[in-house]
Short mmCIF file of C-alpha atoms in Angstrom, two decimals:
data_model
loop_
_atom_site.label_atom_id
_atom_site.label_comp_id
_atom_site.label_asym_id
_atom_site.label_seq_id
_atom_site.Cartn_x
_atom_site.Cartn_y
_atom_site.Cartn_z
CA TYR A 141 0.00 0.00 0.00
CA PHE A 142 1.04 3.57 -0.68
CA VAL A 143 0.36 5.82 2.31
CA THR A 144 0.67 9.60 2.42
CA THR A 145 0.27 11.39 5.74
CA ALA A 146 0.19 15.08 6.59
CA ASN A 147 -0.49 17.13 9.71
CA GLU A 148 -2.48 20.33 9.35
CA PRO A 149 -4.77 22.45 11.52
CA TYR A 150 -8.35 21.22 11.47
CA VAL A 151 -10.50 23.70 9.57
CA GLY A 152 -12.02 26.35 11.89
CA THR A 153 -9.90 25.42 14.93
CA SER A 154 -6.32 25.58 16.06
CA THR A 155 -6.21 21.81 16.71
CA TRP A 156 -3.85 19.76 14.52
CA GLN A 157 -5.22 16.59 13.03
CA GLU A 158 -3.61 13.88 10.89
CA TYR A 159 -5.08 13.10 7.47
CA ILE A 160 -4.17 9.88 5.69
CA LYS A 161 -4.90 8.94 2.12
CA ILE A 162 -4.13 5.43 0.95
CA GLY A 163 -3.80 4.56 -2.73
CA TYR A 164 -2.98 1.26 -4.40
CA ASP A 165 -2.76 0.54 -8.10
CA THR A 166 -2.17 -3.14 -8.86
CA ALA A 167 -2.22 -2.62 -12.62
CA GLN A 168 0.83 -0.36 -12.48
CA LEU A 169 2.86 -2.41 -9.99
CA THR A 170 2.65 -5.72 -11.84
CA GLN A 171 5.16 -4.51 -14.43
CA GLU A 172 8.76 -5.35 -13.62
CA ARG A 173 10.58 -2.02 -13.71
CA VAL A 174 11.35 1.03 -11.59
CA HIS A 175 8.11 2.89 -10.74
CA THR A 176 8.29 6.55 -9.66
CA PHE A 177 5.64 7.76 -7.22
CA ARG A 178 4.73 11.37 -6.55
CA SER A 179 3.29 12.30 -3.18
CA PHE A 180 1.89 15.58 -1.91
CA ALA A 181 -0.46 16.83 0.76
CA ALA A 182 -3.42 19.15 0.18
CA ASP A 183 -5.84 20.69 2.63
CA VAL A 184 -9.53 21.54 2.18
CA PRO A 185 -8.93 25.13 0.97
CA GLY A 186 -6.53 23.76 -1.69
CA ASN A 187 -3.14 24.58 -0.18
CA ARG A 188 -0.66 22.01 -1.39
CA SER A 189 2.73 20.88 -0.13
CA ALA A 190 5.77 20.40 -2.31
CA ASP A 191 5.89 17.11 -4.20
CA VAL A 192 7.97 14.27 -2.80
CA ASN A 193 9.07 11.68 -5.38
CA PHE A 194 10.41 8.21 -4.66
CA ASP A 195 11.15 5.07 -6.66
CA VAL A 196 9.88 1.55 -6.09
CA ARG A 197 11.56 -1.38 -7.86
CA VAL A 198 9.43 -4.32 -8.92
CA ASP A 199 11.73 -7.14 -9.94
CA ARG A 200 10.89 -10.82 -9.52
CA THR A 201 13.25 -12.09 -12.23
CA ALA A 202 16.87 -13.06 -11.72
CA PRO A 203 19.55 -11.55 -13.99
CA ASN A 204 19.78 -13.02 -17.46
CA SER A 205 22.14 -13.08 -20.44
CA LEU A 206 25.04 -14.34 -18.31
CA THR A 207 28.15 -14.86 -20.41
CA PHE A 208 31.79 -15.81 -19.89
CA SER A 209 34.83 -15.32 -22.04
CA PHE A 210 38.46 -16.30 -21.49
CA GLU A 211 41.64 -14.70 -22.83
CA PRO A 212 43.53 -16.46 -24.18
CA THR A 213 40.84 -18.73 -25.56
CA LEU A 214 40.79 -22.00 -23.64
CA PRO A 215 42.38 -25.00 -25.33
CA ASP A 216 40.55 -28.31 -25.59
CA PRO A 217 40.93 -29.95 -23.14
CA ALA A 218 40.96 -26.86 -20.92
CA VAL A 219 44.33 -27.00 -19.19
CA ILE A 220 45.79 -23.69 -18.07
CA ARG A 221 48.82 -22.43 -16.21
CA GLY A 222 49.87 -19.02 -14.99
CA ILE A 223 47.53 -16.10 -15.63
CA ASP A 224 44.24 -16.21 -17.51
CA TYR A 225 41.82 -13.32 -18.03
CA ILE A 226 38.14 -13.94 -17.44
CA SER A 227 35.25 -11.65 -18.41
CA PHE A 228 31.78 -12.19 -16.94
CA GLU A 229 28.70 -10.16 -17.90
CA ALA A 230 25.00 -10.10 -16.96
CA SER A 231 21.94 -7.90 -17.44
CA ASP A 232 18.77 -7.19 -15.47
CA ILE A 233 15.84 -4.83 -15.97
CA CYS A 234 16.39 -3.11 -12.60
CA GLY A 235 20.18 -3.22 -12.57
CA ILE A 236 22.89 -5.60 -11.39
CA GLY A 237 23.65 -5.66 -7.68
CA SER A 238 26.75 -7.87 -7.77
CA LEU A 239 28.76 -10.31 -9.85
CA GLN A 240 31.00 -13.00 -8.39
CA LEU A 241 33.38 -15.56 -9.87
CA ILE A 242 34.60 -18.57 -7.90
CA ALA A 243 36.79 -21.58 -8.68
CA ARG A 244 35.12 -24.69 -7.23
CA SER A 245 37.32 -27.71 -6.47
CA ALA A 246 37.28 -30.76 -4.21
CA ALA A 247 39.03 -28.58 -1.59
CA GLY A 248 36.20 -25.99 -1.65
CA ASP A 249 35.38 -22.68 -3.29
CA GLN A 250 38.01 -20.00 -3.86
CA PRO A 251 36.99 -16.47 -4.91
CA ILE A 252 38.44 -15.18 -8.18
CA GLY A 253 36.76 -11.76 -8.21
CA ASN A 254 33.60 -9.75 -7.57
CA ASN A 255 32.02 -6.49 -8.62
CA ILE A 256 29.26 -4.35 -7.11
CA ASN A 257 26.61 -2.42 -9.08
CA GLN A 258 28.11 -3.05 -12.52
CA ASN A 259 27.06 -5.45 -15.25
CA SER A 260 30.56 -6.67 -16.12
CA LEU A 261 33.50 -8.17 -14.25
CA ASN A 262 36.98 -8.52 -15.73
CA VAL A 263 39.58 -10.35 -13.65
CA SER A 264 43.10 -11.60 -14.02
CA TRP A 265 43.19 -15.12 -12.52
CA ASN A 266 46.66 -16.02 -11.32
CA THR A 267 46.76 -19.79 -10.87
CA ASN A 268 50.36 -19.63 -9.56
CA GLN A 269 49.06 -18.86 -6.06
CA ALA A 270 49.02 -21.31 -3.16
CA ASN A 271 45.20 -21.20 -2.93
CA PHE A 272 44.95 -22.54 -6.51
CA PRO A 273 47.05 -25.72 -6.47
CA ASP A 274 47.22 -27.98 -9.50
CA GLY A 275 43.97 -29.84 -10.01
CA ASP A 276 40.48 -29.69 -11.51
CA TYR A 277 38.23 -26.63 -11.07
CA LEU A 278 34.75 -25.61 -12.13
CA ILE A 279 34.46 -21.86 -12.77
CA VAL A 280 31.10 -20.62 -11.42
CA GLY A 281 29.65 -17.16 -12.01
CA THR A 282 26.82 -15.73 -9.89
CA ALA A 283 24.89 -12.57 -10.73
CA SER A 284 22.48 -10.91 -8.28
CA ASP A 285 20.23 -8.02 -9.19
CA ALA A 286 19.55 -4.93 -7.10
CA VAL A 287 16.84 -6.77 -5.08
CA ASN A 288 18.92 -9.96 -4.56
CA ASN A 289 17.36 -12.27 -7.15
CA ALA A 290 20.34 -14.50 -8.00
CA THR A 291 21.34 -16.67 -10.94
CA SER A 292 24.38 -18.93 -11.02
CA ILE A 293 25.89 -20.50 -14.09
CA GLN A 294 28.65 -23.03 -14.27
CA SER A 295 30.98 -22.09 -17.03
CA VAL A 296 33.61 -24.63 -17.75
CA SER A 297 35.75 -27.29 -16.18
CA ILE A 298 39.41 -26.31 -16.09
CA ARG A 299 42.51 -28.20 -15.06
CA VAL A 300 45.24 -26.04 -13.52
CA ASP A 301 48.71 -27.42 -14.16
CA ASN A 302 51.61 -25.19 -13.09
CA THR A 303 54.00 -28.02 -12.31
CA GLY A 304 56.43 -29.10 -14.99
CA PRO A 305 57.04 -32.75 -15.68
CA VAL A 306 59.72 -34.55 -13.70
CA LEU A 307 62.21 -36.55 -15.72
CA HIS A 308 63.94 -39.53 -14.14
CA VAL A 309 66.83 -40.92 -16.13
CA THR A 310 68.44 -44.15 -15.12
CA PRO A 311 71.81 -44.58 -16.79
CA PRO A 312 72.50 -47.96 -18.30
CA THR A 313 74.68 -50.25 -16.30
#
């Protein structure tokens, strides 16, 4: 419900009294978008207060159009070492609240990067760090909109391999 209240002197007396007018328009609020409301107070003789505007977001849908890209392009099979660049994008009718990228492995989830109030995230993922040991990872991107509807996508399985091969040579006897 939309409630507007105002205090004004009761007509013909010096006593103050509160007036409340309640309005509700279901046809307007079913559309997913940002709605702007205008509120004002008016008394019986027609005196009117200044307008007060405020926005109400109606958003029941999680972000969509989630996309990933990797630079350099991932080989097949996806084995990487060192630094890779990951771009993650999403869109939503009422705006993106946050984007997050994680690397999921048997050892747990490790954050790669996050971004607040923007529809794109570009990160440099350095797999030469101790928290990204050699092994298999699933890159997961999560986008939340401004009212916390969330969508997660699983991008691609990646094997991190920063360890060179070990060569054992046994000389002939």
